[in-house]
PDB file of C-alpha atoms in Angstrom:
ATOM      1  CA  THR A  14       4.797 -34.098-101.860  1.00  0.00           C
ATOM      2  CA  GLN A  15       1.898 -34.296 -99.573  1.00  0.00           C
ATOM      3  CA  LEU A  16       2.424 -33.000 -95.889  1.00  0.00           C
ATOM      4  CA  LEU A  17      -0.336 -35.191 -94.658  1.00  0.00           C
ATOM      5  CA  GLU A  18      -0.661 -38.881 -95.763  1.00  0.00           C
ATOM      6  CA  GLN A  19      -4.125 -40.263 -95.433  1.00  0.00           C
ATOM      7  CA  SER A  20      -4.820 -44.056 -95.561  1.00  0.00           C
ATOM      8  CA  PRO A  21      -6.514 -46.055 -97.018  1.00  0.00           C
ATOM      9  CA  GLN A  22      -7.502 -44.015-100.069  1.00  0.00           C
ATOM     10  CA  PHE A  23     -10.709 -46.267-100.587  1.00  0.00           C
ATOM     11  CA  LEU A  24     -12.609 -48.258 -98.073  1.00  0.00           C
ATOM     12  CA  SER A  25     -15.650 -50.283 -99.019  1.00  0.00           C
ATOM     13  CA  ILE A  26     -17.354 -52.120 -96.067  1.00  0.00           C
ATOM     14  CA  GLN A  27     -20.675 -53.597 -95.034  1.00  0.00           C
ATOM     15  CA  GLU A  28     -23.021 -51.896 -92.567  1.00  0.00           C
ATOM     16  CA  GLY A  29     -22.152 -52.732 -89.103  1.00  0.00           C
ATOM     17  CA  GLU A  30     -18.453 -53.001 -89.574  1.00  0.00           C
ATOM     18  CA  ASN A  31     -15.835 -50.981 -87.646  1.00  0.00           C
ATOM     19  CA  LEU A  32     -13.146 -49.074 -89.521  1.00  0.00           C
ATOM     20  CA  THR A  33     -10.217 -46.729 -88.919  1.00  0.00           C
ATOM     21  CA  VAL A  34      -8.792 -44.057 -91.293  1.00  0.00           C
ATOM     22  CA  TYR A  35      -5.273 -42.672 -90.623  1.00  0.00           C
ATOM     23  CA  CYS A  36      -3.685 -39.400 -91.124  1.00  0.00           C
ATOM     24  CA  ASN A  37       0.143 -39.263 -90.747  1.00  0.00           C
ATOM     25  CA  SER A  38       2.993 -36.891 -91.070  1.00  0.00           C
ATOM     26  CA  SER A  39       6.558 -36.191 -90.279  1.00  0.00           C
ATOM     27  CA  SER A  40       5.533 -32.569 -89.197  1.00  0.00           C
ATOM     28  CA  VAL A  41       4.073 -31.203 -86.031  1.00  0.00           C
ATOM     29  CA  PHE A  42       0.774 -29.588 -86.176  1.00  0.00           C
ATOM     30  CA  SER A  43      -0.869 -27.247 -83.763  1.00  0.00           C
ATOM     31  CA  SER A  44      -4.152 -28.829 -84.418  1.00  0.00           C
ATOM     32  CA  LEU A  45      -5.836 -31.266 -86.675  1.00  0.00           C
ATOM     33  CA  GLN A  46      -9.264 -31.074 -88.213  1.00  0.00           C
ATOM     34  CA  TRP A  47     -11.396 -33.736 -89.718  1.00  0.00           C
ATOM     35  CA  TYR A  48     -13.888 -32.907 -92.495  1.00  0.00           C
ATOM     36  CA  ARG A  49     -16.555 -34.898 -94.199  1.00  0.00           C
ATOM     37  CA  GLN A  50     -17.629 -34.175 -97.750  1.00  0.00           C
ATOM     38  CA  GLU A  51     -20.682 -35.530 -99.744  1.00  0.00           C
ATOM     39  CA  PRO A  52     -20.868 -35.560-103.391  1.00  0.00           C
ATOM     40  CA  GLY A  53     -21.611 -32.057-104.884  1.00  0.00           C
ATOM     41  CA  GLU A  54     -21.057 -30.278-101.619  1.00  0.00           C
ATOM     42  CA  GLY A  55     -18.241 -28.638 -99.743  1.00  0.00           C
ATOM     43  CA  PRO A  56     -16.348 -30.185 -96.795  1.00  0.00           C
ATOM     44  CA  VAL A  57     -18.048 -29.818 -93.387  1.00  0.00           C
ATOM     45  CA  LEU A  58     -16.005 -29.764 -90.169  1.00  0.00           C
ATOM     46  CA  LEU A  59     -16.647 -32.894 -87.864  1.00  0.00           C
ATOM     47  CA  VAL A  60     -14.009 -32.202 -85.147  1.00  0.00           C
ATOM     48  CA  THR A  61     -10.708 -30.332 -84.264  1.00  0.00           C
ATOM     49  CA  VAL A  62      -8.152 -31.931 -81.997  1.00  0.00           C
ATOM     50  CA  VAL A  63      -5.764 -29.593 -80.342  1.00  0.00           C
ATOM     51  CA  THR A  64      -3.806 -31.469 -77.636  1.00  0.00           C
ATOM     52  CA  GLY A  65      -1.434 -34.334 -78.000  1.00  0.00           C
ATOM     53  CA  GLY A  66      -3.038 -37.741 -76.983  1.00  0.00           C
ATOM     54  CA  GLU A  67      -6.440 -35.972 -77.104  1.00  0.00           C
ATOM     55  CA  VAL A  68      -9.554 -38.357 -77.901  1.00  0.00           C
ATOM     56  CA  LYS A  69     -12.740 -36.978 -78.965  1.00  0.00           C
ATOM     57  CA  LYS A  70     -15.937 -38.785 -79.612  1.00  0.00           C
ATOM     58  CA  LEU A  71     -18.854 -37.813 -81.779  1.00  0.00           C
ATOM     59  CA  LYS A  72     -21.479 -40.504 -81.474  1.00  0.00           C
ATOM     60  CA  ARG A  73     -20.108 -43.514 -83.077  1.00  0.00           C
ATOM     61  CA  LEU A  74     -16.876 -41.507 -84.380  1.00  0.00           C
ATOM     62  CA  THR A  75     -13.782 -41.459 -82.299  1.00  0.00           C
ATOM     63  CA  PHE A  76     -10.928 -39.079 -83.153  1.00  0.00           C
ATOM     64  CA  GLN A  77      -7.484 -39.181 -81.746  1.00  0.00           C
ATOM     65  CA  PHE A  78      -4.529 -36.847 -82.058  1.00  0.00           C
ATOM     66  CA  GLY A  79      -1.126 -38.613 -81.681  1.00  0.00           C
ATOM     67  CA  ASP A  80       1.071 -37.643 -78.452  1.00  0.00           C
ATOM     68  CA  ALA A  81       3.657 -36.122 -80.730  1.00  0.00           C
ATOM     69  CA  ARG A  82       0.957 -34.178 -82.742  1.00  0.00           C
ATOM     70  CA  LYS A  83       2.236 -35.530 -85.906  1.00  0.00           C
ATOM     71  CA  ASP A  84      -0.741 -38.027 -86.669  1.00  0.00           C
ATOM     72  CA  SER A  85      -4.410 -38.483 -86.074  1.00  0.00           C
ATOM     73  CA  SER A  86      -6.924 -41.315 -86.602  1.00  0.00           C
ATOM     74  CA  LEU A  87     -10.683 -41.451 -87.067  1.00  0.00           C
ATOM     75  CA  HIS A  88     -12.396 -44.655 -85.894  1.00  0.00           C
ATOM     76  CA  ILE A  89     -16.046 -45.499 -86.865  1.00  0.00           C
ATOM     77  CA  THR A  90     -17.940 -48.136 -84.874  1.00  0.00           C
ATOM     78  CA  ALA A  91     -20.832 -50.044 -86.418  1.00  0.00           C
ATOM     79  CA  ALA A  92     -20.691 -48.117 -89.735  1.00  0.00           C
ATOM     80  CA  GLN A  93     -23.971 -47.083 -91.262  1.00  0.00           C
ATOM     81  CA  PRO A  94     -24.900 -46.076 -95.028  1.00  0.00           C
ATOM     82  CA  GLY A  95     -25.271 -42.561 -93.907  1.00  0.00           C
ATOM     83  CA  ASP A  96     -21.442 -42.426 -92.894  1.00  0.00           C
ATOM     84  CA  THR A  97     -20.668 -42.702 -96.768  1.00  0.00           C
ATOM     85  CA  GLY A  98     -18.587 -39.920 -97.918  1.00  0.00           C
ATOM     86  CA  LEU A  99     -15.124 -38.518 -98.343  1.00  0.00           C
ATOM     87  CA  TYR A 100     -13.158 -37.852 -95.029  1.00  0.00           C
ATOM     88  CA  LEU A 101     -10.506 -35.450 -95.154  1.00  0.00           C
ATOM     89  CA  CYS A 102      -7.958 -34.612 -92.505  1.00  0.00           C
ATOM     90  CA  ALA A 103      -6.440 -31.130 -92.404  1.00  0.00           C
ATOM     91  CA  GLY A 104      -3.399 -29.857 -90.433  1.00  0.00           C
ATOM     92  CA  ASP A 105      -2.814 -26.413 -88.988  1.00  0.00           C
ATOM     93  CA  ARG A 106       0.973 -25.640 -88.539  1.00  0.00           C
ATOM     94  CA  GLY A 107       0.315 -22.657 -86.096  1.00  0.00           C
ATOM     95  CA  SER A 108       0.514 -19.786 -88.388  1.00  0.00           C
ATOM     96  CA  THR A 109      -1.833 -16.810 -87.709  1.00  0.00           C
ATOM     97  CA  LEU A 110      -3.143 -17.205 -91.273  1.00  0.00           C
ATOM     98  CA  GLY A 111      -5.468 -20.073 -90.629  1.00  0.00           C
ATOM     99  CA  ARG A 112      -3.854 -21.999 -93.328  1.00  0.00           C
ATOM    100  CA  LEU A 113      -4.686 -25.766 -93.420  1.00  0.00           C
ATOM    101  CA  TYR A 114      -2.705 -28.590 -95.160  1.00  0.00           C
ATOM    102  CA  PHE A 115      -5.264 -31.236 -96.449  1.00  0.00           C
ATOM    103  CA  GLY A 116      -4.657 -34.869 -96.799  1.00  0.00           C
ATOM    104  CA  ARG A 117      -5.815 -36.584-100.071  1.00  0.00           C
ATOM    105  CA  GLY A 118      -8.998 -37.999 -98.445  1.00  0.00           C
ATOM    106  CA  THR A 119     -10.442 -41.476 -97.776  1.00  0.00           C
ATOM    107  CA  GLN A 120     -13.496 -42.426 -99.812  1.00  0.00           C
ATOM    108  CA  LEU A 121     -15.781 -44.492 -97.589  1.00  0.00           C
ATOM    109  CA  THR A 122     -18.583 -46.519 -98.920  1.00  0.00           C
ATOM    110  CA  VAL A 123     -20.907 -48.364 -96.459  1.00  0.00           C
ATOM    111  CA  TRP A 124     -23.103 -50.878 -98.131  1.00  0.00           C
ATOM    112  CA  PRO A 125     -26.467 -51.948 -96.454  1.00  0.00           C
TER     113      PRO A 125
ATOM    114  CA  ASN B  27     -27.422 -16.823 -93.001  1.00  0.00           C
ATOM    115  CA  ALA B  28     -26.753 -18.224 -96.328  1.00  0.00           C
ATOM    116  CA  GLY B  29     -23.025 -19.035 -95.382  1.00  0.00           C
ATOM    117  CA  VAL B  30     -20.646 -19.198 -98.276  1.00  0.00           C
ATOM    118  CA  THR B  31     -22.257 -18.891-101.716  1.00  0.00           C
ATOM    119  CA  GLN B  32     -20.371 -19.546-105.000  1.00  0.00           C
ATOM    120  CA  THR B  33     -21.370 -18.974-108.626  1.00  0.00           C
ATOM    121  CA  PRO B  34     -21.651 -20.433-111.140  1.00  0.00           C
ATOM    122  CA  LYS B  35     -21.988 -24.104-110.079  1.00  0.00           C
ATOM    123  CA  PHE B  36     -20.898 -25.411-113.377  1.00  0.00           C
ATOM    124  CA  ARG B  37     -18.987 -23.882-116.281  1.00  0.00           C
ATOM    125  CA  ILE B  38     -17.390 -25.002-119.508  1.00  0.00           C
ATOM    126  CA  LEU B  39     -14.554 -22.783-121.008  1.00  0.00           C
ATOM    127  CA  LYS B  40     -12.492 -23.106-124.003  1.00  0.00           C
ATOM    128  CA  ILE B  41      -8.855 -22.825-123.942  1.00  0.00           C
ATOM    129  CA  GLY B  42      -7.693 -19.296-123.618  1.00  0.00           C
ATOM    130  CA  GLN B  43     -10.918 -17.873-122.338  1.00  0.00           C
ATOM    131  CA  SER B  44     -11.231 -15.969-119.095  1.00  0.00           C
ATOM    132  CA  MET B  45     -13.737 -16.135-116.376  1.00  0.00           C
ATOM    133  CA  THR B  46     -14.317 -15.041-112.767  1.00  0.00           C
ATOM    134  CA  LEU B  47     -15.749 -17.376-110.077  1.00  0.00           C
ATOM    135  CA  GLN B  48     -17.651 -15.557-107.415  1.00  0.00           C
ATOM    136  CA  CYS B  49     -17.600 -16.148-103.835  1.00  0.00           C
ATOM    137  CA  THR B  50     -19.672 -14.300-101.037  1.00  0.00           C
ATOM    138  CA  GLN B  51     -19.848 -14.914 -97.405  1.00  0.00           C
ATOM    139  CA  ASP B  52     -22.416 -13.223 -95.022  1.00  0.00           C
ATOM    140  CA  MET B  53     -20.908 -14.370 -91.726  1.00  0.00           C
ATOM    141  CA  ASN B  54     -18.517 -11.263 -91.505  1.00  0.00           C
ATOM    142  CA  HIS B  55     -15.480 -13.573 -91.575  1.00  0.00           C
ATOM    143  CA  ASN B  56     -12.056 -11.894 -91.973  1.00  0.00           C
ATOM    144  CA  TYR B  57     -10.291 -14.940 -93.461  1.00  0.00           C
ATOM    145  CA  MET B  58     -11.253 -16.186 -96.956  1.00  0.00           C
ATOM    146  CA  TYR B  59      -9.656 -18.976 -99.088  1.00  0.00           C
ATOM    147  CA  TRP B  60      -9.695 -20.531-102.507  1.00  0.00           C
ATOM    148  CA  TYR B  61      -9.103 -24.206-103.085  1.00  0.00           C
ATOM    149  CA  ARG B  62      -9.140 -26.500-106.082  1.00  0.00           C
ATOM    150  CA  GLN B  63      -9.767 -30.177-105.604  1.00  0.00           C
ATOM    151  CA  ASP B  64      -8.773 -32.769-108.103  1.00  0.00           C
ATOM    152  CA  PRO B  65      -9.773 -36.398-107.841  1.00  0.00           C
ATOM    153  CA  GLY B  66      -7.678 -38.210-105.211  1.00  0.00           C
ATOM    154  CA  MET B  67      -5.644 -35.180-104.447  1.00  0.00           C
ATOM    155  CA  GLY B  68      -7.454 -33.479-101.537  1.00  0.00           C
ATOM    156  CA  LEU B  69      -7.726 -29.729-101.483  1.00  0.00           C
ATOM    157  CA  LYS B  70      -4.906 -27.466-102.646  1.00  0.00           C
ATOM    158  CA  LEU B  71      -4.779 -23.698-101.570  1.00  0.00           C
ATOM    159  CA  ILE B  72      -4.779 -21.348-104.435  1.00  0.00           C
ATOM    160  CA  TYR B  73      -5.039 -17.971-102.604  1.00  0.00           C
ATOM    161  CA  TYR B  74      -6.070 -16.694 -99.392  1.00  0.00           C
ATOM    162  CA  SER B  75      -7.098 -13.332 -97.747  1.00  0.00           C
ATOM    163  CA  VAL B  76      -6.833 -12.241 -94.111  1.00  0.00           C
ATOM    164  CA  GLY B  77      -8.997  -9.169 -94.746  1.00  0.00           C
ATOM    165  CA  ALA B  78     -10.167  -6.679 -97.225  1.00  0.00           C
ATOM    166  CA  GLY B  79      -7.237  -5.497 -99.446  1.00  0.00           C
ATOM    167  CA  ILE B  80      -4.951  -8.122 -98.281  1.00  0.00           C
ATOM    168  CA  THR B  81      -4.312 -11.298-100.285  1.00  0.00           C
ATOM    169  CA  ASP B  82      -1.429 -13.871-100.663  1.00  0.00           C
ATOM    170  CA  LYS B  83      -0.468 -16.794-102.650  1.00  0.00           C
ATOM    171  CA  GLY B  84      -1.119 -20.368-101.594  1.00  0.00           C
ATOM    172  CA  GLU B  85       0.293 -23.668-102.814  1.00  0.00           C
ATOM    173  CA  VAL B  86      -0.929 -23.495-106.484  1.00  0.00           C
ATOM    174  CA  PRO B  87      -1.375 -19.814-107.464  1.00  0.00           C
ATOM    175  CA  ASN B  88      -0.123 -20.005-111.189  1.00  0.00           C
ATOM    176  CA  GLY B  89      -2.762 -19.012-113.729  1.00  0.00           C
ATOM    177  CA  TYR B  90      -5.083 -17.351-110.967  1.00  0.00           C
ATOM    178  CA  ASN B  91      -5.603 -13.972-109.539  1.00  0.00           C
ATOM    179  CA  VAL B  92      -7.805 -12.503-106.781  1.00  0.00           C
ATOM    180  CA  SER B  93      -8.993  -9.485-105.189  1.00  0.00           C
ATOM    181  CA  ARG B  94     -10.677  -8.464-101.959  1.00  0.00           C
ATOM    182  CA  SER B  95     -12.271  -5.181-101.950  1.00  0.00           C
ATOM    183  CA  THR B  96     -14.899  -6.037 -99.328  1.00  0.00           C
ATOM    184  CA  THR B  97     -15.145  -8.280 -96.398  1.00  0.00           C
ATOM    185  CA  GLU B  98     -17.895 -10.282 -98.022  1.00  0.00           C
ATOM    186  CA  ASP B  99     -16.548 -10.914-101.562  1.00  0.00           C
ATOM    187  CA  PHE B 100     -13.467 -12.861-102.753  1.00  0.00           C
ATOM    188  CA  PRO B 101     -13.745 -13.408-106.583  1.00  0.00           C
ATOM    189  CA  LEU B 102     -11.149 -15.709-108.191  1.00  0.00           C
ATOM    190  CA  ARG B 103     -10.066 -14.841-111.803  1.00  0.00           C
ATOM    191  CA  LEU B 104      -8.710 -17.197-114.557  1.00  0.00           C
ATOM    192  CA  GLU B 105      -7.159 -15.139-117.312  1.00  0.00           C
ATOM    193  CA  LEU B 106      -6.111 -17.752-119.875  1.00  0.00           C
ATOM    194  CA  ALA B 107      -7.905 -20.954-119.182  1.00  0.00           C
ATOM    195  CA  ALA B 108      -5.819 -24.119-119.755  1.00  0.00           C
ATOM    196  CA  PRO B 109      -6.956 -27.835-119.598  1.00  0.00           C
ATOM    197  CA  SER B 110      -4.807 -28.244-116.479  1.00  0.00           C
ATOM    198  CA  GLN B 111      -7.460 -25.828-114.629  1.00  0.00           C
ATOM    199  CA  THR B 112     -10.118 -28.380-115.088  1.00  0.00           C
ATOM    200  CA  SER B 113     -11.178 -28.995-111.340  1.00  0.00           C
ATOM    201  CA  VAL B 114     -13.794 -28.190-108.771  1.00  0.00           C
ATOM    202  CA  TYR B 115     -13.068 -24.870-106.921  1.00  0.00           C
ATOM    203  CA  PHE B 116     -14.084 -24.255-103.340  1.00  0.00           C
ATOM    204  CA  CYS B 117     -14.350 -21.020-101.568  1.00  0.00           C
ATOM    205  CA  ALA B 118     -14.047 -21.086 -97.750  1.00  0.00           C
ATOM    206  CA  SER B 119     -14.105 -18.569 -94.971  1.00  0.00           C
ATOM    207  CA  SER B 120     -13.291 -18.407 -91.313  1.00  0.00           C
ATOM    208  CA  TYR B 121     -13.640 -15.915 -88.383  1.00  0.00           C
ATOM    209  CA  SER B 122     -10.114 -15.858 -87.240  1.00  0.00           C
ATOM    210  CA  ALA B 123      -7.059 -17.939 -86.969  1.00  0.00           C
ATOM    211  CA  GLY B 124      -6.060 -17.432 -83.389  1.00  0.00           C
ATOM    212  CA  SER B 125      -3.708 -19.950 -81.766  1.00  0.00           C
ATOM    213  CA  THR B 126      -5.244 -22.791 -83.701  1.00  0.00           C
ATOM    214  CA  ALA B 127      -7.160 -22.739 -87.076  1.00  0.00           C
ATOM    215  CA  ASP B 128     -10.666 -21.760 -86.777  1.00  0.00           C
ATOM    216  CA  THR B 129     -13.443 -23.810 -88.652  1.00  0.00           C
ATOM    217  CA  GLN B 130     -13.463 -23.269 -92.261  1.00  0.00           C
ATOM    218  CA  TYR B 131     -16.911 -22.975 -93.851  1.00  0.00           C
ATOM    219  CA  PHE B 132     -16.907 -24.123 -97.397  1.00  0.00           C
ATOM    220  CA  GLY B 133     -19.244 -23.064-100.427  1.00  0.00           C
ATOM    221  CA  PRO B 134     -20.886 -25.840-102.572  1.00  0.00           C
ATOM    222  CA  GLY B 135     -18.134 -25.479-105.158  1.00  0.00           C
ATOM    223  CA  THR B 136     -17.845 -24.675-108.923  1.00  0.00           C
ATOM    224  CA  ARG B 137     -17.006 -27.371-111.329  1.00  0.00           C
ATOM    225  CA  LEU B 138     -14.977 -26.042-114.131  1.00  0.00           C
ATOM    226  CA  THR B 139     -14.069 -27.865-117.336  1.00  0.00           C
ATOM    227  CA  VAL B 140     -11.686 -26.424-119.857  1.00  0.00           C
ATOM    228  CA  LEU B 141     -11.631 -27.831-123.421  1.00  0.00           C
TER     229      LEU B 141
END
């Protein structure tokens, strides 16, 4: 069983469209991280959200942490081909070991 | 800083063979992790270490072993390779955990095929 459920698994859109990726759980997390991974490379951290209800913006990307700290979303405005990649959410349950629980990922393809 | 480096980048093994995946970080991070990534399955934690001489099992440790004799190195050993171990393996490191998980820095991965 997956602690974090990500949806959708695949997303194929045209340049300029908006999209939202969801990361849901029945468990509470101390923080949630979003990573982006390109083919042949390791994941790279985009953002960490810590406080329930928190919203963080990174240019055209908006990240939100649910009030109950059980879910998160990533919204991309006016997607560009450079946004193409695998987006992974990862939750921290508050241990001192830095252990993260990853979702299965959303493969985003943005066509010009 | 090179960050996290992994070798080899690709490897094909026969069933029953053994190999060691190397991982080195030059950021003086205490915490290091080994993950495997299978298509559509995200990242699964194999083993982790919170400092030299200290290791522990993650979610999917069977068939693997690790050691951490220095802060910089965290090799992953496969003793008797099986087709189920075909995967992409990522090593990661972080400075500390603190009250919330610190950023994990990932290596470029090792793509392993067991035939």
